[in-house]
mmCIF file of C-alpha atoms in Angstrom:
data_model
loop_
_atom_site.group_PDB
_atom_site.id
_atom_site.type_symbol
_atom_site.label_atom_id
_atom_site.label_comp_id
_atom_site.label_asym_id
_atom_site.label_seq_id
_atom_site.Cartn_x
_atom_site.Cartn_y
_atom_site.Cartn_z
ATOM 1 C CA MET A 21 172.265 169.460 168.520
ATOM 2 C CA LEU A 22 172.026 168.917 164.768
ATOM 3 C CA ALA A 23 172.025 165.433 163.269
ATOM 4 C CA ALA A 24 175.016 164.670 161.076
ATOM 5 C CA ARG A 25 174.290 164.793 157.360
ATOM 6 C CA PRO A 26 175.323 161.831 155.226
ATOM 7 C CA ALA A 27 178.354 162.452 153.020
ATOM 8 C CA ALA A 28 177.743 163.457 149.423
ATOM 9 C CA GLY A 29 176.597 160.562 147.264
ATOM 10 C CA ARG A 30 175.332 158.540 150.227
ATOM 11 C CA LEU A 31 171.847 157.498 151.303
ATOM 12 C CA PRO A 32 170.409 158.763 154.627
ATOM 13 C CA ASN A 33 171.566 155.485 156.236
ATOM 14 C CA GLY A 34 175.172 156.300 155.232
ATOM 15 C CA LEU A 35 175.470 153.636 152.529
ATOM 16 C CA ARG A 36 176.152 154.289 148.868
ATOM 17 C CA PRO A 37 173.275 153.729 146.426
ATOM 18 C CA GLY A 38 173.324 150.188 145.062
ATOM 19 C CA HIS A 39 174.982 148.731 148.172
ATOM 20 C CA LEU A 40 174.511 144.953 148.267
ATOM 21 C CA VAL A 41 175.013 142.543 151.162
ATOM 22 C CA THR A 42 175.132 138.770 150.721
ATOM 23 C CA VAL A 43 173.947 136.854 153.798
ATOM 24 C CA ASP A 44 175.154 133.260 154.120
ATOM 25 C CA ALA A 45 173.094 131.210 156.578
ATOM 26 C CA GLY A 46 175.530 128.302 156.316
ATOM 27 C CA HIS A 47 174.775 124.607 156.898
ATOM 28 C CA GLY A 48 171.388 123.364 155.638
ATOM 29 C CA GLY A 49 170.077 120.209 154.013
ATOM 30 C CA VAL A 50 172.032 117.147 155.127
ATOM 31 C CA ASP A 51 174.478 119.345 157.127
ATOM 32 C CA PRO A 52 172.760 120.108 160.455
ATOM 33 C CA GLY A 53 175.811 121.884 161.905
ATOM 34 C CA ASN A 54 176.994 121.375 165.457
ATOM 35 C CA PRO A 55 174.262 120.120 167.817
ATOM 36 C CA GLY A 56 175.703 122.379 170.537
ATOM 37 C CA MET A 57 175.547 121.958 174.283
ATOM 38 C CA PHE A 58 173.003 124.729 174.799
ATOM 39 C CA PHE A 59 170.412 123.979 172.117
ATOM 40 C CA PRO A 60 167.183 122.412 173.362
ATOM 41 C CA ARG A 61 166.675 118.882 172.066
ATOM 42 C CA GLY A 62 165.675 118.824 168.413
ATOM 43 C CA LEU A 63 166.952 122.327 167.647
ATOM 44 C CA ARG A 64 169.638 122.262 164.986
ATOM 45 C CA GLU A 65 172.275 124.841 164.150
ATOM 46 C CA LYS A 66 171.142 124.938 160.513
ATOM 47 C CA ASP A 67 167.688 126.085 161.658
ATOM 48 C CA VAL A 68 169.097 128.748 163.987
ATOM 49 C CA THR A 69 171.483 130.135 161.358
ATOM 50 C CA LEU A 70 168.685 130.321 158.777
ATOM 51 C CA ALA A 71 166.308 132.064 161.198
ATOM 52 C CA VAL A 72 168.968 134.624 162.160
ATOM 53 C CA ALA A 73 169.906 135.161 158.493
ATOM 54 C CA MET A 74 166.259 135.826 157.594
ATOM 55 C CA LEU A 75 165.905 138.323 160.463
ATOM 56 C CA LEU A 76 169.095 140.057 159.311
ATOM 57 C CA ARG A 77 167.795 140.132 155.725
ATOM 58 C CA ASP A 78 164.536 141.733 156.834
ATOM 59 C CA GLU A 79 166.296 144.371 158.932
ATOM 60 C CA LEU A 80 168.766 145.252 156.186
ATOM 61 C CA ARG A 81 165.937 145.585 153.673
ATOM 62 C CA ARG A 82 164.028 147.777 156.123
ATOM 63 C CA ARG A 83 167.076 150.055 156.121
ATOM 64 C CA GLY A 84 167.175 150.217 152.338
ATOM 65 C CA VAL A 85 169.981 147.724 151.718
ATOM 66 C CA THR A 86 169.733 145.253 148.835
ATOM 67 C CA VAL A 87 170.202 141.731 150.175
ATOM 68 C CA ARG A 88 171.118 138.473 148.469
ATOM 69 C CA MET A 89 170.710 135.234 150.435
ATOM 70 C CA THR A 90 172.796 132.127 149.813
ATOM 71 C CA ARG A 91 169.782 130.098 150.936
ATOM 72 C CA THR A 92 166.224 130.773 152.122
ATOM 73 C CA THR A 93 165.160 127.161 152.652
ATOM 74 C CA ASP A 94 166.652 124.025 154.223
ATOM 75 C CA THR A 95 169.061 123.466 151.338
ATOM 76 C CA LEU A 96 172.756 122.657 151.426
ATOM 77 C CA ILE A 97 174.811 125.069 149.338
ATOM 78 C CA ALA A 98 178.245 123.581 148.672
ATOM 79 C CA LEU A 99 181.044 125.607 150.238
ATOM 80 C CA GLY A 100 182.736 125.953 146.846
ATOM 81 C CA GLU A 101 179.568 127.541 145.395
ATOM 82 C CA ARG A 102 178.997 130.110 148.159
ATOM 83 C CA GLY A 103 181.796 132.424 147.096
ATOM 84 C CA GLY A 104 180.343 132.694 143.616
ATOM 85 C CA ILE A 105 176.978 133.883 144.900
ATOM 86 C CA ALA A 106 178.226 137.265 146.169
ATOM 87 C CA PRO A 107 179.535 138.748 142.902
ATOM 88 C CA ARG A 108 176.432 137.940 140.816
ATOM 89 C CA SER A 109 174.193 140.733 139.547
ATOM 90 C CA ALA A 110 172.616 142.948 142.197
ATOM 91 C CA THR A 111 169.135 141.451 142.054
ATOM 92 C CA SER A 112 167.550 140.975 145.474
ATOM 93 C CA SER A 113 166.608 137.487 146.670
#
C-alpha cells in the first residue's frame, strides 16, 4: 500500500509552510489555578499546564511546526493580553 502524498503546497506533515501555533499554558505567577482533588499535595495546576505546554511545544517543533508560547516561566499573563500574542509576527519563542 502506498503512503498518501501531501497535497500540493504542503509540507510532508500535511501543514502549509509557515504554519504557526500559539500554545497558552494558562495560569502562572500569583494564579495557581484550581488545586484539584487528584493532584498530590504541593502540585499546582499552573505547574502542570506549563509542563504540558512545554511538551506540546517540543513535539510540535519536532514535527516542523513553528510555535509561540504565551509563557515559558512561572509568569502570569493577563487574560486580556493573551489574545494579542497569537497574531504577532511568526518568530518562534
